[in-house]
Coordinates of C-alpha atoms in Angstrom, one line a residue:
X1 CA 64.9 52.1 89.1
X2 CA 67.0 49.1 90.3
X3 CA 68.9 46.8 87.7
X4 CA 66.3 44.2 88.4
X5 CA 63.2 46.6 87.5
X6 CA 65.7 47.7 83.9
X7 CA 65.9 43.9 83.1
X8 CA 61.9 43.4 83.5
X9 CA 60.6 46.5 82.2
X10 CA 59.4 45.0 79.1
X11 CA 58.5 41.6 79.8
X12 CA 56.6 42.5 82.9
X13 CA 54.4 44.8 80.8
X14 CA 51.8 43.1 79.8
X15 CA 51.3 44.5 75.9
X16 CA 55.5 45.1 75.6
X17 CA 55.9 41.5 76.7
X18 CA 54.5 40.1 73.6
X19 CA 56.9 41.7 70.7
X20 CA 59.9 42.5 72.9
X21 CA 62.0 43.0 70.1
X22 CA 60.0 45.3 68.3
X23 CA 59.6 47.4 71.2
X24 CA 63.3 47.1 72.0
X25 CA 64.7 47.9 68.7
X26 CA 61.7 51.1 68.5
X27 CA 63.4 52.1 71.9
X28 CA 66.7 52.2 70.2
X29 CA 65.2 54.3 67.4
X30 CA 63.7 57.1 69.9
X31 CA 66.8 57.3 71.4
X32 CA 68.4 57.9 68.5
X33 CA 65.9 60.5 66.5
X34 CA 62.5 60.4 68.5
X35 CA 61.1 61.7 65.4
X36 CA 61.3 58.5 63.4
X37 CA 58.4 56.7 65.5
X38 CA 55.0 57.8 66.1
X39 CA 54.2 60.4 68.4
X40 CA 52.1 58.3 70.6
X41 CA 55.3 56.4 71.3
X42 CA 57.2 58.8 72.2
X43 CA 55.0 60.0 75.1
X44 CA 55.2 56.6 75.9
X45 CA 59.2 56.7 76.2
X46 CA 59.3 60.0 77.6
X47 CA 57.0 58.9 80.4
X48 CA 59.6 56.0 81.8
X49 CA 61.4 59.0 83.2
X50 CA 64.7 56.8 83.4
X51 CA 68.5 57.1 82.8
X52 CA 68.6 56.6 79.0
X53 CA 72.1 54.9 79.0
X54 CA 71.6 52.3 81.5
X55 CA 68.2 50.7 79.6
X56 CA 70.0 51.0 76.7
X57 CA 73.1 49.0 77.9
X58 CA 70.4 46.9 79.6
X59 CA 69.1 46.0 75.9
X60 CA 71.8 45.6 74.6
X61 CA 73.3 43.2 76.9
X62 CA 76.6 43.1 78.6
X63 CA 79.6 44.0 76.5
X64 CA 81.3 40.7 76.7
X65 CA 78.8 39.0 74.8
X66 CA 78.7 38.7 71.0
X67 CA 76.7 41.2 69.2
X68 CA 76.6 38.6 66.5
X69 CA 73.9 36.6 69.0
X70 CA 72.3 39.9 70.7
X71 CA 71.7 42.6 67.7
X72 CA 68.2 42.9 67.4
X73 CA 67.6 42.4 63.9
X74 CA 66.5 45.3 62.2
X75 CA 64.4 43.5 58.8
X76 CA 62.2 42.1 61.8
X77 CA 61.5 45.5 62.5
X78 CA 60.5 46.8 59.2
X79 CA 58.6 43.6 59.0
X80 CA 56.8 44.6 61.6
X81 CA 56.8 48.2 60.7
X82 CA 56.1 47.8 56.8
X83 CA 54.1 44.1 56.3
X84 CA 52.2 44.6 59.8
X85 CA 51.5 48.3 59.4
X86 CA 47.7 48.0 59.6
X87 CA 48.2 46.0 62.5
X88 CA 50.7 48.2 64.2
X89 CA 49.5 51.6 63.7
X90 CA 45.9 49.9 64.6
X91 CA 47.7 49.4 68.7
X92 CA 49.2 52.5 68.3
X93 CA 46.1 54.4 67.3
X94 CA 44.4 53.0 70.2
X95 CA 46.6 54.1 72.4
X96 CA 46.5 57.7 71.5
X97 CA 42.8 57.6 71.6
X98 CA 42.4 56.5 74.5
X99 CA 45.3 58.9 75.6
X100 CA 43.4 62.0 74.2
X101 CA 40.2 60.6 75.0
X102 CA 41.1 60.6 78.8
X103 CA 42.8 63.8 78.7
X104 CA 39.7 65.2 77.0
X105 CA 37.3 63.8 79.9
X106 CA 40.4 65.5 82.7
X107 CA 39.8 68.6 81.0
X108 CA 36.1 68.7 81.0
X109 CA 35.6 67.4 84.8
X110 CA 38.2 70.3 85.4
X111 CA 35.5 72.9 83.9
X112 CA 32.8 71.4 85.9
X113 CA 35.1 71.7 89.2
X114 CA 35.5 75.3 87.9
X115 CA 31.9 76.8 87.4
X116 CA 30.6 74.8 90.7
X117 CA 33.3 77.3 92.4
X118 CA 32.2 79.9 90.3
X119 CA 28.3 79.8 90.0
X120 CA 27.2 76.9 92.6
X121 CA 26.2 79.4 95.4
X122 CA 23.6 80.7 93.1
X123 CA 21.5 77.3 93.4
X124 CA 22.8 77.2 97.4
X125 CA 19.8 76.3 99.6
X126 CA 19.5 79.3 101.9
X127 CA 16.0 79.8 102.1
X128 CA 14.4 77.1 105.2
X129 CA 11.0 78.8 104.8
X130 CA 11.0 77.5 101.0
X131 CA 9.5 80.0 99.1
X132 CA 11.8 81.1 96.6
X133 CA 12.0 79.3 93.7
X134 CA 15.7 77.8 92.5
X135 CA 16.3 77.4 89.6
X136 CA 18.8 75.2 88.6
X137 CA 21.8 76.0 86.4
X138 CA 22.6 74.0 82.6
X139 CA 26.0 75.1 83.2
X140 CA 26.2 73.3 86.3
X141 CA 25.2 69.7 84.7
X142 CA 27.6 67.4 83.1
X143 CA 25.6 66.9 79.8
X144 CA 26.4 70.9 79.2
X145 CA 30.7 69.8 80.0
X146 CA 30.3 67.2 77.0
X147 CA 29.7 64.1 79.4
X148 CA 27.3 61.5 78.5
X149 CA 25.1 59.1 81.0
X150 CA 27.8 56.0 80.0
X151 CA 30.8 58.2 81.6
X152 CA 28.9 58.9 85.0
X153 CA 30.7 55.8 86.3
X154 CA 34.0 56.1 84.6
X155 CA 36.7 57.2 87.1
X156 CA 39.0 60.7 85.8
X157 CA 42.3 61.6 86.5
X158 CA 42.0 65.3 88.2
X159 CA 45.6 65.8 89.6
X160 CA 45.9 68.2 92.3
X161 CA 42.8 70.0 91.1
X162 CA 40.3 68.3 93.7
X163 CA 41.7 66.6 96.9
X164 CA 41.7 63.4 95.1
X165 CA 43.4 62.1 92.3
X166 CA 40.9 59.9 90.4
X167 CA 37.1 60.2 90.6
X168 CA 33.9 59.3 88.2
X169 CA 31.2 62.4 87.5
X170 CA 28.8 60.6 90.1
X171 CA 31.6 61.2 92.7
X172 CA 32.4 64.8 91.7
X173 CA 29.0 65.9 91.2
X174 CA 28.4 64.6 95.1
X175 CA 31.5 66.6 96.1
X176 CA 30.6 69.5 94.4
X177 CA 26.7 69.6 95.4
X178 CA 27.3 69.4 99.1
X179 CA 30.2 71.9 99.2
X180 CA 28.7 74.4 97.3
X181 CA 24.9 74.0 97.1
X182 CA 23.9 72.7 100.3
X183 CA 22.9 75.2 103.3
X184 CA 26.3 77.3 103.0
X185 CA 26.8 79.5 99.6
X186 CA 30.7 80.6 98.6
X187 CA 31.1 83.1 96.3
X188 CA 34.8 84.3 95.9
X189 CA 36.6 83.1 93.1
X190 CA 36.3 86.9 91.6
X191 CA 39.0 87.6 94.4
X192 CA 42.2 89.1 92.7
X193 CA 44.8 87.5 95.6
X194 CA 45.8 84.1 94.3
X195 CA 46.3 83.1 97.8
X196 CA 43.2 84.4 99.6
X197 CA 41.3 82.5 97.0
X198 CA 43.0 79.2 97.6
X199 CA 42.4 80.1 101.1
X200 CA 39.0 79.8 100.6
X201 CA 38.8 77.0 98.6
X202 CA 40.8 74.8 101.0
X203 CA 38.5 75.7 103.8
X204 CA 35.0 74.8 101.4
X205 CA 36.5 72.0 100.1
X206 CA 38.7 69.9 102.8
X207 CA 35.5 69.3 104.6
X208 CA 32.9 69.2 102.0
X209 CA 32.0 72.4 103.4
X210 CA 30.9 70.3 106.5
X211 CA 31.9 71.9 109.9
X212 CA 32.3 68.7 112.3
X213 CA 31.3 69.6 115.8
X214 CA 32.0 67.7 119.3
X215 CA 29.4 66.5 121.5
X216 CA 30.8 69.6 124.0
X217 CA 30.8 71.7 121.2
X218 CA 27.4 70.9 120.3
X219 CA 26.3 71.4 123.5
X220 CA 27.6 74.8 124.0
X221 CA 26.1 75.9 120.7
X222 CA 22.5 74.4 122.2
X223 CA 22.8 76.4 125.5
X224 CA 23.7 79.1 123.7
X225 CA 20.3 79.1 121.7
X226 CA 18.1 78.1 124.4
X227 CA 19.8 81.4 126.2
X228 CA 18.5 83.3 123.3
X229 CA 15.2 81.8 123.0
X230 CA 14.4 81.6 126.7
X231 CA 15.4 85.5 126.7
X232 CA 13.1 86.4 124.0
X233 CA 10.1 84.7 125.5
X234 CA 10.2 85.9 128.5
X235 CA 10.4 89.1 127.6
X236 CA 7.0 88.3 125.4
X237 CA 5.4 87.4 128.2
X238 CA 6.3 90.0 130.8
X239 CA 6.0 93.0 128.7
X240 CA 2.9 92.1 126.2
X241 CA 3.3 94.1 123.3
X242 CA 6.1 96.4 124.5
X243 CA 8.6 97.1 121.5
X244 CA 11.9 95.1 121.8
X245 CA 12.9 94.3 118.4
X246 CA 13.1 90.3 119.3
X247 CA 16.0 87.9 117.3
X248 CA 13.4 85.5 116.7
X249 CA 14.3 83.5 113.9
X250 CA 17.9 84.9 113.9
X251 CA 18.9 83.0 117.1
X252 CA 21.8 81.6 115.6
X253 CA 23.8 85.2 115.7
X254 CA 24.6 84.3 119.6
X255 CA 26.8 81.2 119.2
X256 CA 28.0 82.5 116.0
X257 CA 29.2 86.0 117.6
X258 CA 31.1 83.7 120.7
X259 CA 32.6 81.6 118.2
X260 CA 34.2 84.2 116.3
X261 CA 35.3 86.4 119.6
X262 CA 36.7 83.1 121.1
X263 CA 38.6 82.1 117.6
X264 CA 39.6 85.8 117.7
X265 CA 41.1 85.6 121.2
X266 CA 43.0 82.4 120.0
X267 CA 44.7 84.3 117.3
X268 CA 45.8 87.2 119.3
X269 CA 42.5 89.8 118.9
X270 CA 42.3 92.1 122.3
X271 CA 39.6 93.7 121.6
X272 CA 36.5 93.5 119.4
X273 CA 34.0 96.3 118.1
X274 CA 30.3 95.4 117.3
X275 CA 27.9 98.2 115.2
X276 CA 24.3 96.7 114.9
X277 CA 20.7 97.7 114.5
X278 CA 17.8 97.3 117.0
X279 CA 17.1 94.0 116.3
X280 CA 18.4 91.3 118.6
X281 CA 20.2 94.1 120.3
X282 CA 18.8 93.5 123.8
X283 CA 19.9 89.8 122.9
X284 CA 23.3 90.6 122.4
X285 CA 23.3 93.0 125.3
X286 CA 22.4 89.6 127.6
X287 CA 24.0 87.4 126.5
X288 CA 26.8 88.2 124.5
X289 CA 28.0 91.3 126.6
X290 CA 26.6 90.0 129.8
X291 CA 24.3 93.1 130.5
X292 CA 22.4 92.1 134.0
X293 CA 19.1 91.4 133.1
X294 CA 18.0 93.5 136.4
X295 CA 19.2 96.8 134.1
X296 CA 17.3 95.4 130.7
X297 CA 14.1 94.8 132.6
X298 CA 14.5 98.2 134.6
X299 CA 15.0 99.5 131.3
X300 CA 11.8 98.1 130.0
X301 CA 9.8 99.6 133.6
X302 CA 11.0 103.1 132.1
X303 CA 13.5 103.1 135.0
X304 CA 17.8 104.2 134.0
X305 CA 20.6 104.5 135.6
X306 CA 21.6 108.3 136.7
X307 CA 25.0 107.4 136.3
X308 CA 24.3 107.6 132.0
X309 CA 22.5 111.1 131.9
X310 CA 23.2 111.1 128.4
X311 CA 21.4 108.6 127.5
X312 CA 18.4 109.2 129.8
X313 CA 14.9 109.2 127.6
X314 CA 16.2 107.0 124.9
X315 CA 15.0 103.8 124.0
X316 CA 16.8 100.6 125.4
X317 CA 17.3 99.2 121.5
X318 CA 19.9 101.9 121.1
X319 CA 21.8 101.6 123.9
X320 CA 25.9 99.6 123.6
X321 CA 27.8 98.5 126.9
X322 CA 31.3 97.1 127.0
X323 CA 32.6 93.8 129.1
X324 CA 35.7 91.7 129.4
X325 CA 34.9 88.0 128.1
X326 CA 37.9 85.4 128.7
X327 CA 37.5 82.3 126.5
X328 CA 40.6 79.7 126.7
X329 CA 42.1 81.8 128.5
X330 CA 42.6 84.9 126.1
X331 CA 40.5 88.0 127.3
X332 CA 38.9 90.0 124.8
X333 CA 37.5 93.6 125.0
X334 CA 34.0 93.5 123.6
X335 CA 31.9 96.6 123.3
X336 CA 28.7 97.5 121.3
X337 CA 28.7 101.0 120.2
X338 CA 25.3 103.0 120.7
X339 CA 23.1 103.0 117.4
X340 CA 19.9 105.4 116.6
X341 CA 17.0 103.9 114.3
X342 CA 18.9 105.1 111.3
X343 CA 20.4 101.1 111.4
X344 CA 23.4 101.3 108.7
X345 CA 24.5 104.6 110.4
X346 CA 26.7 103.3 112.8
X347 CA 29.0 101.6 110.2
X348 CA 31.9 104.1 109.8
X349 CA 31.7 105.2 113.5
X350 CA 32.2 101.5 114.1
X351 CA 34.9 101.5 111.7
X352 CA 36.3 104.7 112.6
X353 CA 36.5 103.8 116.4
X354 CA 38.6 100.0 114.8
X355 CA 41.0 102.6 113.3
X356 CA 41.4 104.8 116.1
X357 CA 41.9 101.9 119.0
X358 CA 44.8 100.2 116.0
X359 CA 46.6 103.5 116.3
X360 CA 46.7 103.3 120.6
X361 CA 47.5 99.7 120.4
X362 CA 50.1 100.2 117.7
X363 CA 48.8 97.5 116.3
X364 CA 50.1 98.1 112.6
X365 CA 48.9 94.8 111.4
X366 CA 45.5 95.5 112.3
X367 CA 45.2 91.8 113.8
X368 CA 44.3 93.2 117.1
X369 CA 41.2 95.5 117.0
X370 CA 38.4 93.8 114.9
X371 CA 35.5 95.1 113.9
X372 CA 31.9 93.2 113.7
X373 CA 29.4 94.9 111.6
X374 CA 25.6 93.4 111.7
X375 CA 22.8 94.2 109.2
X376 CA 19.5 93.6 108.6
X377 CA 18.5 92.0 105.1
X378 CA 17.0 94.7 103.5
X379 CA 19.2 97.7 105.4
X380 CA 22.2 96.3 103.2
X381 CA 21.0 95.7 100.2
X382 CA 18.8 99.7 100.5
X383 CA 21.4 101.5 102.4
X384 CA 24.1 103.9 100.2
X385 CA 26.1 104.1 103.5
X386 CA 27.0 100.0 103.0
X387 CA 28.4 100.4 100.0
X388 CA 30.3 104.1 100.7
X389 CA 31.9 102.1 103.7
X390 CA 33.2 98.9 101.1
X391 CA 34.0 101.6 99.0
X392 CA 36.3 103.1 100.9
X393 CA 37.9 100.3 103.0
X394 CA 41.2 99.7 100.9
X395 CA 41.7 103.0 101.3
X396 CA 45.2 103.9 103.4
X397 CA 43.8 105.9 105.7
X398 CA 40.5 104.2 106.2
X399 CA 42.1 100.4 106.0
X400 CA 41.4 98.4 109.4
X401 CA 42.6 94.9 108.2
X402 CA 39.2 93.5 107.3
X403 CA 35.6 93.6 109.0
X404 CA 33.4 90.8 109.6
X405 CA 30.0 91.5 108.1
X406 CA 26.7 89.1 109.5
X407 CA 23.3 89.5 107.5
X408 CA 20.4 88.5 110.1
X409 CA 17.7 87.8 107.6
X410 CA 14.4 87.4 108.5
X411 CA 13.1 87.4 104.6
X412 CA 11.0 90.5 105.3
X413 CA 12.2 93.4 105.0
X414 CA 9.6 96.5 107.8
X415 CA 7.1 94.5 105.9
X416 CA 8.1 93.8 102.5
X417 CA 9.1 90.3 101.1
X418 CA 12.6 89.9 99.4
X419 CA 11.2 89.5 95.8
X420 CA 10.1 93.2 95.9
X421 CA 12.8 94.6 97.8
X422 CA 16.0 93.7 96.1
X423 CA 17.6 92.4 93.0
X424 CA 20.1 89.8 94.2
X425 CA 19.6 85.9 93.6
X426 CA 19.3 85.5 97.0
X427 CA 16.4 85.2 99.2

């Protein structure tokens, strides 16, 4: 602080301007023993985070000048301190209130913050067809943190603990409501790494949880769709009643599949291995792996190709194929392995196959070879395999760096709805 700011820094406050010499002499008195004045005080002192010494000799005055004329005098002080008390203790006592009462409402917006993070997926809104119930959470209102109607509008200090400094409970509540209650659920503050957790919490909360598309980007995400759909009806129409196991409903897996395989390439993935079940399979085939359609609809005729005698007879929904898709630039090795009707089944051979390619890359990171695994709704939440493969993925020799898991939920399960099919809060 400059000389200028030392010489002001009373009278330019405005309730120190008042009684300079009682705050300057009270000064004086913290430096000296900082337990002779109230506390509230001396968080006050502490807080000017200056050189002690040089608003002391600032005080003071310069040394030339008579000490006579400059001493503060201290009887005005214990005036102050003794005949004023009511008065003085009154200023001081609303300064610590208001002190604690502010760090009281910082502590209980922190809380809030805290079981949004924790418990706000559970009210997330991720049923479109709107018949589950939610039902919302006490611990996620305000009232149940201690906060009354009158403080909605009152701003709080949060620190470093939201990306904002100040903001009232209207404001947070927003914040918190679209990040983690809107369309997109995040649960993962039971993660043990300190720094994968932040890692997700940066990425929900930078954005309000908000992915911001460009027009080109939206429009690649439309064609993408319309690929899917166009596929799907087409092959309703030309083979009436035929079984194909159709994505309808699930369309969205398409974009989603080449937005993760081109972010992949970007960050150095060479190759990519998908496990799925029969449904949207032939999709995927199309238009993800670039299968002809000539072969699909052959397929569908009963016709094969006597090049693949192993797989002559079987149905088309089991079948996998391999390509090599460039996006940006960056080619990536995509292949979908084959799958029987036994759906989760083809999880550790998926897995197994991620390991195996690692070891021939040397890829010792396990940054290269990434494996996708797909389920259906109910197959995950009914299926031991799912939970042997989680089970044993932090294992050293089973380890491949991470898998990608995508639930295509159609909210019925062969033909059973959710509510009787599984526990989970989730439709």
């Amino acid at each position: 602080m400059s000389t200028v700011k030392n010489n002001n820094i009373f009278e330019k406050t405005s309730f120190l301007g008042g009684n300079s010499s009682f705050i300057k002499e009270l000064y004086l008195k913290y430096l000296n023993n900082p337990k002779s004045i109230p506390q509230s005080w001396v968080e006050f002192f502490d807080g000017l985070d200056e050189d002690q010494e040089v608003i002391k000799k600032e005080i003071l005055g310069p040394s030339w000048v008579s000490r006579k004329n400059n001493n503060i005098k201290t009887n005005l002080l214990e005036k102050d301190l003794v005949e004023d008390k009511q008065e003085s203790i009154g200023d001081t006592s609303i300064l610590k209130d208001n002190y604690e009462k502010e760090k009281e409402q910082s502590v209980k917006a922190i809380a809030m913050i805290r079981a949004y993070r924790i418990r706000g997926h559970l009210i997330a809104n991720l049923d479109p067809l709107e018949m589950m119930e939610r039902k919302y959470l006490d611990e996620l209102h305000p009232a149940d943190h201690g906060f009354k109607k009158e403080d909605y509008n009152k701003k709080i200090y949060l620190g470093e603990y939201m990306d904002r400094n100040y903001a009232t409970v209207n404001e947070i509540i927003s914040f918190l409501k679209k990040t983690y209650c809107s369309t997109i659920g995040a649960e993962y503050m039971h993660i043990a790494d300190p720094t994968e957790k932040t890692w997700f919490r940066v990425r929900m909360e930078k954005e309000e949880n908000q992915i911001k598309f460009t027009s080109n980007g939206k429009k690649a995400i439309l064609n993408k769709l319309i690929q899917a759909e166009g596929f799907e009806k087409f092959l309703a129409i030309k083979f009436v009643g035929t079984k194909r196991f159709g994505i309808d409903g699930g369309e969205a897996l398409i974009p989603a599949l080449e937005q993760i395989i081109k972010c992949g390439g970007q960050l150095g993935v060479k190759e990519v291995k998908i496990g799925m079940p029969h449904r949207g399979r032939l999709n995927v085939l199309a238009n993800l792996l670039q299968k002809s359609y000539k072969r699909i609809f052959n397929e569908f005729a009963g016709e094969f190709d006597s090049s693949s005698a192993d797989s002559a007879g079987d149905v088309k929904y089991h079948l996998g194929a391999s390509s090599d898709r460039e996006f940006d630039g960056n080619l990536v090795h995509i292949s979908l392995t084959n799958n029987p009707s036994h759906l989760e089944a083809v999880n550790p051979v998926v897995l197994g196959q991620t390991r195996a390619k690692q070891f021939f890359h040397k890829d010792k990171k396990r940054q290269q070879v990434v494996p996708i695994l797909i389920h259906g709704d109910a197959a995950f939440a009914g299926q031991g395999v799912v939970a042997e493969c989680f089970a044993m993925s932090g294992l050293p020799g089973h380890n491949t760096g991470g898998t990608i898991h995508i639930i295509v939920n159609n909210q019925i399960g062969f033909t059973t709805n959710p509510r009787f099919a599984r526990s989970s809060p989730y439709p």
